[in-house]
């Protein structure tokens, strides 16, 4: 999704594809029907190696602090700590959340969490994580359907399968906090840009979604065994 900061009298707009097309980014947005290749993804990541590394280290530090050695949470959270920064820099550059990263990442996060839950013998955590992914997927899909071509991007819908399970392992309060924080942060930034007279600029939603997830994990941590 790309939140469009409207021109006077206009409405926010987004494109639909792997993520959404919009203005901004050093390499510029891709056409709305374009799919990112591995070469494009790699180029975007290499061009931002320093911020990518810093974000990944910050994410892993957060995992070590709040998650610790919980087998059912640590592997999915570490994976998200790597994929979240990577998807953030790609989304900022191209307004895309590419399927080539999102879908395999979602599968890895789910499998890693399932293995961890089996190791701990905690089936409830596994079912809660799967339910959280399903709830976010359904909710994001409804947003996309309510405003086709001008509301919620398909890339964000698919990202529900990536962030939902991790938030679910931390508990339902974390799910609510993560989603609420993402939308509030995006709204605040859009309002600041409008107040500053900056209009017609697109804001990729992916970075807010991953930041909200990180904040929710920091506030909640894993559930008490």
PDB file of C-alpha atoms in Angstrom:
ATOM      1  CA  UNK A   1       0.000   0.000   0.000  1.00  0.00           C
ATOM      2  CA  UNK A   2       1.075   3.544  -0.654  1.00  0.00           C
ATOM      3  CA  UNK A   3      -0.662   6.286   1.263  1.00  0.00           C
ATOM      4  CA  UNK A   4      -0.994   9.189  -1.111  1.00  0.00           C
ATOM      5  CA  UNK A   5      -0.809  12.585   0.532  1.00  0.00           C
ATOM      6  CA  UNK A   6      -3.476  14.278  -1.577  1.00  0.00           C
ATOM      7  CA  UNK A   7      -3.348  17.395  -3.620  1.00  0.00           C
ATOM      8  CA  UNK A   8      -5.843  20.042  -2.502  1.00  0.00           C
ATOM      9  CA  UNK A   9      -9.312  18.607  -2.997  1.00  0.00           C
ATOM     10  CA  UNK A  10      -7.913  15.182  -3.839  1.00  0.00           C
ATOM     11  CA  UNK A  11      -8.078  11.807  -2.161  1.00  0.00           C
ATOM     12  CA  UNK A  12      -5.268   9.507  -1.053  1.00  0.00           C
ATOM     13  CA  UNK A  13      -4.495   6.934  -3.701  1.00  0.00           C
ATOM     14  CA  UNK A  14      -2.638   3.665  -3.909  1.00  0.00           C
ATOM     15  CA  UNK A  15      -1.705   1.258  -6.639  1.00  0.00           C
ATOM     16  CA  UNK A  16      -2.088  -2.497  -6.644  1.00  0.00           C
ATOM     17  CA  UNK A  17       0.551  -5.087  -7.487  1.00  0.00           C
ATOM     18  CA  UNK A  18       3.283  -6.644  -5.384  1.00  0.00           C
ATOM     19  CA  UNK A  19       2.835  -3.521  -3.301  1.00  0.00           C
ATOM     20  CA  UNK A  20       1.705  -0.285  -4.846  1.00  0.00           C
ATOM     21  CA  UNK A  21       3.074   2.333  -7.140  1.00  0.00           C
ATOM     22  CA  UNK A  22       3.566   5.896  -6.083  1.00  0.00           C
ATOM     23  CA  UNK A  23       5.953   8.800  -6.071  1.00  0.00           C
ATOM     24  CA  UNK A  24       9.232   8.978  -4.265  1.00  0.00           C
ATOM     25  CA  UNK A  25      12.189   6.704  -3.631  1.00  0.00           C
ATOM     26  CA  UNK A  26      15.685   7.196  -5.030  1.00  0.00           C
ATOM     27  CA  UNK A  27      15.039   4.708  -7.816  1.00  0.00           C
ATOM     28  CA  UNK A  28      11.417   5.708  -8.261  1.00  0.00           C
ATOM     29  CA  UNK A  29       8.255   3.605  -8.219  1.00  0.00           C
ATOM     30  CA  UNK A  30       7.695   0.798 -10.658  1.00  0.00           C
ATOM     31  CA  UNK A  31       4.701   0.656 -13.022  1.00  0.00           C
ATOM     32  CA  UNK A  32       1.608  -0.619 -11.263  1.00  0.00           C
ATOM     33  CA  UNK A  33       1.580  -3.931 -13.160  1.00  0.00           C
ATOM     34  CA  UNK A  34       5.312  -4.604 -12.711  1.00  0.00           C
ATOM     35  CA  UNK A  35       6.687  -7.441 -10.589  1.00  0.00           C
ATOM     36  CA  UNK A  36      10.066  -7.019  -8.978  1.00  0.00           C
ATOM     37  CA  UNK A  37      12.840  -9.306 -10.153  1.00  0.00           C
ATOM     38  CA  UNK A  38      15.555 -10.703  -7.890  1.00  0.00           C
ATOM     39  CA  UNK A  39      17.979  -8.343  -9.625  1.00  0.00           C
ATOM     40  CA  UNK A  40      15.859  -5.299  -8.731  1.00  0.00           C
ATOM     41  CA  UNK A  41      15.427  -6.494  -5.156  1.00  0.00           C
ATOM     42  CA  UNK A  42      19.157  -7.075  -4.783  1.00  0.00           C
ATOM     43  CA  UNK A  43      19.992  -3.667  -6.236  1.00  0.00           C
ATOM     44  CA  UNK A  44      17.629  -1.933  -3.805  1.00  0.00           C
ATOM     45  CA  UNK A  45      19.149  -3.779  -0.849  1.00  0.00           C
ATOM     46  CA  UNK A  46      22.757  -3.167  -1.906  1.00  0.00           C
ATOM     47  CA  UNK A  47      22.086   0.546  -2.374  1.00  0.00           C
ATOM     48  CA  UNK A  48      20.922   0.739   1.244  1.00  0.00           C
ATOM     49  CA  UNK A  49      23.265  -1.733   2.915  1.00  0.00           C
ATOM     50  CA  UNK A  50      24.044   0.535   5.872  1.00  0.00           C
ATOM     51  CA  UNK A  51      20.472   1.360   6.966  1.00  0.00           C
ATOM     52  CA  UNK A  52      19.442  -2.228   6.210  1.00  0.00           C
ATOM     53  CA  UNK A  53      22.171  -3.605   8.473  1.00  0.00           C
ATOM     54  CA  UNK A  54      21.338  -1.102  11.208  1.00  0.00           C
ATOM     55  CA  UNK A  55      17.642  -1.970  11.121  1.00  0.00           C
ATOM     56  CA  UNK A  56      18.355  -5.706  11.131  1.00  0.00           C
ATOM     57  CA  UNK A  57      20.691  -5.391  14.127  1.00  0.00           C
ATOM     58  CA  UNK A  58      18.095  -3.296  15.937  1.00  0.00           C
ATOM     59  CA  UNK A  59      15.455  -5.928  15.204  1.00  0.00           C
ATOM     60  CA  UNK A  60      17.628  -8.767  16.469  1.00  0.00           C
ATOM     61  CA  UNK A  61      18.514  -6.795  19.601  1.00  0.00           C
ATOM     62  CA  UNK A  62      14.809  -6.311  20.234  1.00  0.00           C
ATOM     63  CA  UNK A  63      14.244 -10.053  19.853  1.00  0.00           C
ATOM     64  CA  UNK A  64      17.056 -10.854  22.282  1.00  0.00           C
ATOM     65  CA  UNK A  65      15.686  -8.369  24.817  1.00  0.00           C
ATOM     66  CA  UNK A  66      11.981  -9.172  24.727  1.00  0.00           C
ATOM     67  CA  UNK A  67      11.774 -12.710  23.366  1.00  0.00           C
ATOM     68  CA  UNK A  68      14.870 -14.364  24.783  1.00  0.00           C
ATOM     69  CA  UNK A  69      15.204 -18.079  24.088  1.00  0.00           C
ATOM     70  CA  UNK A  70      11.514 -18.943  23.746  1.00  0.00           C
ATOM     71  CA  UNK A  71      11.632 -21.700  21.106  1.00  0.00           C
ATOM     72  CA  UNK A  72       8.165 -20.951  19.755  1.00  0.00           C
ATOM     73  CA  UNK A  73       8.881 -17.239  19.242  1.00  0.00           C
ATOM     74  CA  UNK A  74      12.587 -16.629  18.746  1.00  0.00           C
ATOM     75  CA  UNK A  75      13.007 -18.175  15.272  1.00  0.00           C
ATOM     76  CA  UNK A  76       9.957 -16.424  13.714  1.00  0.00           C
ATOM     77  CA  UNK A  77      10.921 -13.135  15.367  1.00  0.00           C
ATOM     78  CA  UNK A  78      14.509 -13.390  14.109  1.00  0.00           C
ATOM     79  CA  UNK A  79      13.254 -14.096  10.583  1.00  0.00           C
ATOM     80  CA  UNK A  80      10.968 -11.082  10.772  1.00  0.00           C
ATOM     81  CA  UNK A  81      13.898  -9.063  12.137  1.00  0.00           C
ATOM     82  CA  UNK A  82      15.697  -9.779   8.870  1.00  0.00           C
ATOM     83  CA  UNK A  83      12.788  -9.633   6.414  1.00  0.00           C
ATOM     84  CA  UNK A  84      11.190  -6.529   7.926  1.00  0.00           C
ATOM     85  CA  UNK A  85      14.178  -4.231   7.280  1.00  0.00           C
ATOM     86  CA  UNK A  86      14.708  -5.721   3.813  1.00  0.00           C
ATOM     87  CA  UNK A  87      11.081  -5.161   2.825  1.00  0.00           C
ATOM     88  CA  UNK A  88      11.173  -1.684   4.355  1.00  0.00           C
ATOM     89  CA  UNK A  89      14.055  -0.478   2.198  1.00  0.00           C
ATOM     90  CA  UNK A  90      12.524  -2.038  -0.934  1.00  0.00           C
ATOM     91  CA  UNK A  91       9.140  -0.461  -0.196  1.00  0.00           C
ATOM     92  CA  UNK A  92      10.706   2.960   0.342  1.00  0.00           C
ATOM     93  CA  UNK A  93      12.641   2.704  -2.924  1.00  0.00           C
ATOM     94  CA  UNK A  94      10.025   1.160  -5.206  1.00  0.00           C
ATOM     95  CA  UNK A  95       6.694   1.186  -3.329  1.00  0.00           C
ATOM     96  CA  UNK A  96       6.643  -2.593  -3.540  1.00  0.00           C
ATOM     97  CA  UNK A  97       6.395  -5.444  -1.058  1.00  0.00           C
ATOM     98  CA  UNK A  98       7.591  -8.140  -3.463  1.00  0.00           C
ATOM     99  CA  UNK A  99       6.037 -11.596  -3.420  1.00  0.00           C
ATOM    100  CA  UNK A 100       9.500 -13.107  -3.805  1.00  0.00           C
ATOM    101  CA  UNK A 101      10.293 -11.982  -0.251  1.00  0.00           C
ATOM    102  CA  UNK A 102       6.874 -11.864   1.404  1.00  0.00           C
ATOM    103  CA  UNK A 103       5.459 -15.293   0.530  1.00  0.00           C
ATOM    104  CA  UNK A 104       8.537 -17.463   1.249  1.00  0.00           C
ATOM    105  CA  UNK A 105       9.120 -15.358   4.366  1.00  0.00           C
ATOM    106  CA  UNK A 106       5.577 -15.970   5.598  1.00  0.00           C
ATOM    107  CA  UNK A 107       5.987 -19.709   5.042  1.00  0.00           C
ATOM    108  CA  UNK A 108       9.320 -19.776   6.898  1.00  0.00           C
ATOM    109  CA  UNK A 109       7.928 -17.770   9.816  1.00  0.00           C
ATOM    110  CA  UNK A 110       4.943 -20.107  10.148  1.00  0.00           C
ATOM    111  CA  UNK A 111       6.993 -23.308   9.903  1.00  0.00           C
ATOM    112  CA  UNK A 112       9.621 -22.022  12.350  1.00  0.00           C
ATOM    113  CA  UNK A 113       6.938 -21.117  14.851  1.00  0.00           C
ATOM    114  CA  UNK A 114       5.188 -24.457  14.420  1.00  0.00           C
ATOM    115  CA  UNK A 115       8.418 -26.348  15.098  1.00  0.00           C
ATOM    116  CA  UNK A 116       9.084 -24.186  18.149  1.00  0.00           C
ATOM    117  CA  UNK A 117       5.558 -24.766  19.466  1.00  0.00           C
ATOM    118  CA  UNK A 118       5.989 -28.522  19.060  1.00  0.00           C
ATOM    119  CA  UNK A 119       9.306 -28.372  20.926  1.00  0.00           C
ATOM    120  CA  UNK A 120       7.622 -26.545  23.804  1.00  0.00           C
ATOM    121  CA  UNK A 121       4.497 -28.667  23.609  1.00  0.00           C
ATOM    122  CA  UNK A 122       2.368 -25.512  23.403  1.00  0.00           C
ATOM    123  CA  UNK A 123      -0.296 -26.101  20.770  1.00  0.00           C
ATOM    124  CA  UNK A 124      -2.320 -23.081  21.921  1.00  0.00           C
ATOM    125  CA  UNK A 125       0.458 -20.691  20.845  1.00  0.00           C
ATOM    126  CA  UNK A 126       0.543 -22.290  17.403  1.00  0.00           C
ATOM    127  CA  UNK A 127      -3.210 -22.031  16.896  1.00  0.00           C
ATOM    128  CA  UNK A 128      -3.226 -18.448  18.160  1.00  0.00           C
ATOM    129  CA  UNK A 129      -0.468 -17.458  15.737  1.00  0.00           C
ATOM    130  CA  UNK A 130      -2.256 -19.071  12.804  1.00  0.00           C
ATOM    131  CA  UNK A 131      -5.515 -17.410  13.827  1.00  0.00           C
ATOM    132  CA  UNK A 132      -3.807 -14.015  14.080  1.00  0.00           C
ATOM    133  CA  UNK A 133      -2.409 -14.380  10.574  1.00  0.00           C
ATOM    134  CA  UNK A 134      -5.847 -15.324   9.281  1.00  0.00           C
ATOM    135  CA  UNK A 135      -7.586 -12.453  11.067  1.00  0.00           C
ATOM    136  CA  UNK A 136      -5.125  -9.872   9.743  1.00  0.00           C
ATOM    137  CA  UNK A 137      -5.290 -11.370   6.255  1.00  0.00           C
ATOM    138  CA  UNK A 138      -9.086 -11.146   6.254  1.00  0.00           C
ATOM    139  CA  UNK A 139      -9.093  -7.627   7.671  1.00  0.00           C
ATOM    140  CA  UNK A 140      -6.527  -6.317   5.208  1.00  0.00           C
ATOM    141  CA  UNK A 141      -8.350  -8.042   2.338  1.00  0.00           C
ATOM    142  CA  UNK A 142     -11.574  -6.275   3.317  1.00  0.00           C
ATOM    143  CA  UNK A 143      -9.747  -2.933   3.230  1.00  0.00           C
ATOM    144  CA  UNK A 144      -8.432  -3.752  -0.246  1.00  0.00           C
ATOM    145  CA  UNK A 145     -11.913  -4.709  -1.461  1.00  0.00           C
ATOM    146  CA  UNK A 146     -13.550  -1.610   0.007  1.00  0.00           C
ATOM    147  CA  UNK A 147     -11.284   0.689  -2.008  1.00  0.00           C
ATOM    148  CA  UNK A 148     -10.054  -1.224  -5.066  1.00  0.00           C
ATOM    149  CA  UNK A 149      -7.225   0.615  -6.779  1.00  0.00           C
ATOM    150  CA  UNK A 150      -7.361   3.385  -4.215  1.00  0.00           C
ATOM    151  CA  UNK A 151      -7.197   1.941  -0.733  1.00  0.00           C
ATOM    152  CA  UNK A 152      -5.112  -0.956   0.478  1.00  0.00           C
ATOM    153  CA  UNK A 153      -2.405  -2.644  -1.586  1.00  0.00           C
ATOM    154  CA  UNK A 154      -2.209  -6.382  -2.208  1.00  0.00           C
ATOM    155  CA  UNK A 155       1.359  -6.386  -0.940  1.00  0.00           C
ATOM    156  CA  UNK A 156       0.103  -5.294   2.470  1.00  0.00           C
ATOM    157  CA  UNK A 157      -2.637  -7.918   2.416  1.00  0.00           C
ATOM    158  CA  UNK A 158      -0.005 -10.619   1.909  1.00  0.00           C
ATOM    159  CA  UNK A 159       2.204  -9.115   4.615  1.00  0.00           C
ATOM    160  CA  UNK A 160      -0.504 -10.057   7.103  1.00  0.00           C
ATOM    161  CA  UNK A 161       0.764 -13.628   6.722  1.00  0.00           C
ATOM    162  CA  UNK A 162       4.235 -12.428   7.719  1.00  0.00           C
ATOM    163  CA  UNK A 163       3.554 -10.151  10.692  1.00  0.00           C
ATOM    164  CA  UNK A 164       0.313 -11.762  11.900  1.00  0.00           C
ATOM    165  CA  UNK A 165       1.807 -15.040  13.162  1.00  0.00           C
ATOM    166  CA  UNK A 166       4.653 -13.286  14.997  1.00  0.00           C
ATOM    167  CA  UNK A 167       2.243 -10.902  16.706  1.00  0.00           C
ATOM    168  CA  UNK A 168      -0.052 -13.838  17.444  1.00  0.00           C
ATOM    169  CA  UNK A 169       2.691 -15.691  19.305  1.00  0.00           C
ATOM    170  CA  UNK A 170       3.091 -12.625  21.510  1.00  0.00           C
ATOM    171  CA  UNK A 171      -0.654 -12.630  22.236  1.00  0.00           C
ATOM    172  CA  UNK A 172      -3.826 -10.932  21.024  1.00  0.00           C
ATOM    173  CA  UNK A 173      -2.985  -7.604  22.726  1.00  0.00           C
ATOM    174  CA  UNK A 174       0.194  -7.505  20.623  1.00  0.00           C
ATOM    175  CA  UNK A 175      -1.860  -8.044  17.454  1.00  0.00           C
ATOM    176  CA  UNK A 176      -4.090  -5.088  18.313  1.00  0.00           C
ATOM    177  CA  UNK A 177      -1.172  -2.892  19.372  1.00  0.00           C
ATOM    178  CA  UNK A 178       0.849  -3.645  16.235  1.00  0.00           C
ATOM    179  CA  UNK A 179      -1.933  -2.843  13.789  1.00  0.00           C
ATOM    180  CA  UNK A 180      -3.083   0.237  15.697  1.00  0.00           C
ATOM    181  CA  UNK A 181       0.465   1.594  15.944  1.00  0.00           C
ATOM    182  CA  UNK A 182       1.024   1.116  12.202  1.00  0.00           C
ATOM    183  CA  UNK A 183      -2.084   3.036  11.175  1.00  0.00           C
ATOM    184  CA  UNK A 184      -1.595   5.762  13.781  1.00  0.00           C
ATOM    185  CA  UNK A 185       2.022   6.330  12.744  1.00  0.00           C
ATOM    186  CA  UNK A 186       1.098   6.469   9.059  1.00  0.00           C
ATOM    187  CA  UNK A 187      -1.705   8.912   9.808  1.00  0.00           C
ATOM    188  CA  UNK A 188       0.535  11.158  11.902  1.00  0.00           C
ATOM    189  CA  UNK A 189       3.239  11.304   9.223  1.00  0.00           C
ATOM    190  CA  UNK A 190       0.647  12.051   6.533  1.00  0.00           C
ATOM    191  CA  UNK A 191      -0.821  14.822   8.701  1.00  0.00           C
ATOM    192  CA  UNK A 192       2.632  16.327   9.294  1.00  0.00           C
ATOM    193  CA  UNK A 193       3.337  16.358   5.560  1.00  0.00           C
ATOM    194  CA  UNK A 194       0.007  18.046   4.894  1.00  0.00           C
ATOM    195  CA  UNK A 195       0.660  20.624   7.616  1.00  0.00           C
ATOM    196  CA  UNK A 196       4.063  21.314   6.065  1.00  0.00           C
ATOM    197  CA  UNK A 197       2.414  21.935   2.709  1.00  0.00           C
ATOM    198  CA  UNK A 198       3.891  18.790   1.134  1.00  0.00           C
ATOM    199  CA  UNK A 199       1.199  17.325  -1.094  1.00  0.00           C
ATOM    200  CA  UNK A 200       0.989  14.769  -3.832  1.00  0.00           C
ATOM    201  CA  UNK A 201       3.604  12.579  -2.133  1.00  0.00           C
ATOM    202  CA  UNK A 202       3.181   8.843  -1.611  1.00  0.00           C
ATOM    203  CA  UNK A 203       3.995   7.100   1.668  1.00  0.00           C
ATOM    204  CA  UNK A 204       4.690   3.362   1.549  1.00  0.00           C
ATOM    205  CA  UNK A 205       2.770   1.617   4.321  1.00  0.00           C
ATOM    206  CA  UNK A 206       5.145  -1.331   4.748  1.00  0.00           C
ATOM    207  CA  UNK A 207       7.643   0.514   6.974  1.00  0.00           C
ATOM    208  CA  UNK A 208       4.843   1.565   9.328  1.00  0.00           C
ATOM    209  CA  UNK A 209       3.530  -2.003   9.487  1.00  0.00           C
ATOM    210  CA  UNK A 210       6.918  -3.425  10.449  1.00  0.00           C
ATOM    211  CA  UNK A 211       7.617  -0.594  12.898  1.00  0.00           C
ATOM    212  CA  UNK A 212       4.238  -1.181  14.532  1.00  0.00           C
ATOM    213  CA  UNK A 213       5.023  -4.882  14.821  1.00  0.00           C
ATOM    214  CA  UNK A 214       8.388  -4.143  16.451  1.00  0.00           C
ATOM    215  CA  UNK A 215       6.769  -1.716  18.895  1.00  0.00           C
ATOM    216  CA  UNK A 216       4.090  -4.257  19.809  1.00  0.00           C
ATOM    217  CA  UNK A 217       6.730  -6.918  20.502  1.00  0.00           C
ATOM    218  CA  UNK A 218       8.689  -4.444  22.629  1.00  0.00           C
ATOM    219  CA  UNK A 219       5.595  -3.562  24.655  1.00  0.00           C
ATOM    220  CA  UNK A 220       4.233  -7.068  25.056  1.00  0.00           C
ATOM    221  CA  UNK A 221       6.999  -9.627  24.669  1.00  0.00           C
ATOM    222  CA  UNK A 222       6.058 -13.325  24.539  1.00  0.00           C
ATOM    223  CA  UNK A 223       3.121 -14.571  26.618  1.00  0.00           C
ATOM    224  CA  UNK A 224       3.852 -16.028  30.024  1.00  0.00           C
ATOM    225  CA  UNK A 225       4.238 -19.830  29.739  1.00  0.00           C
TER     226      UNK A 225
END
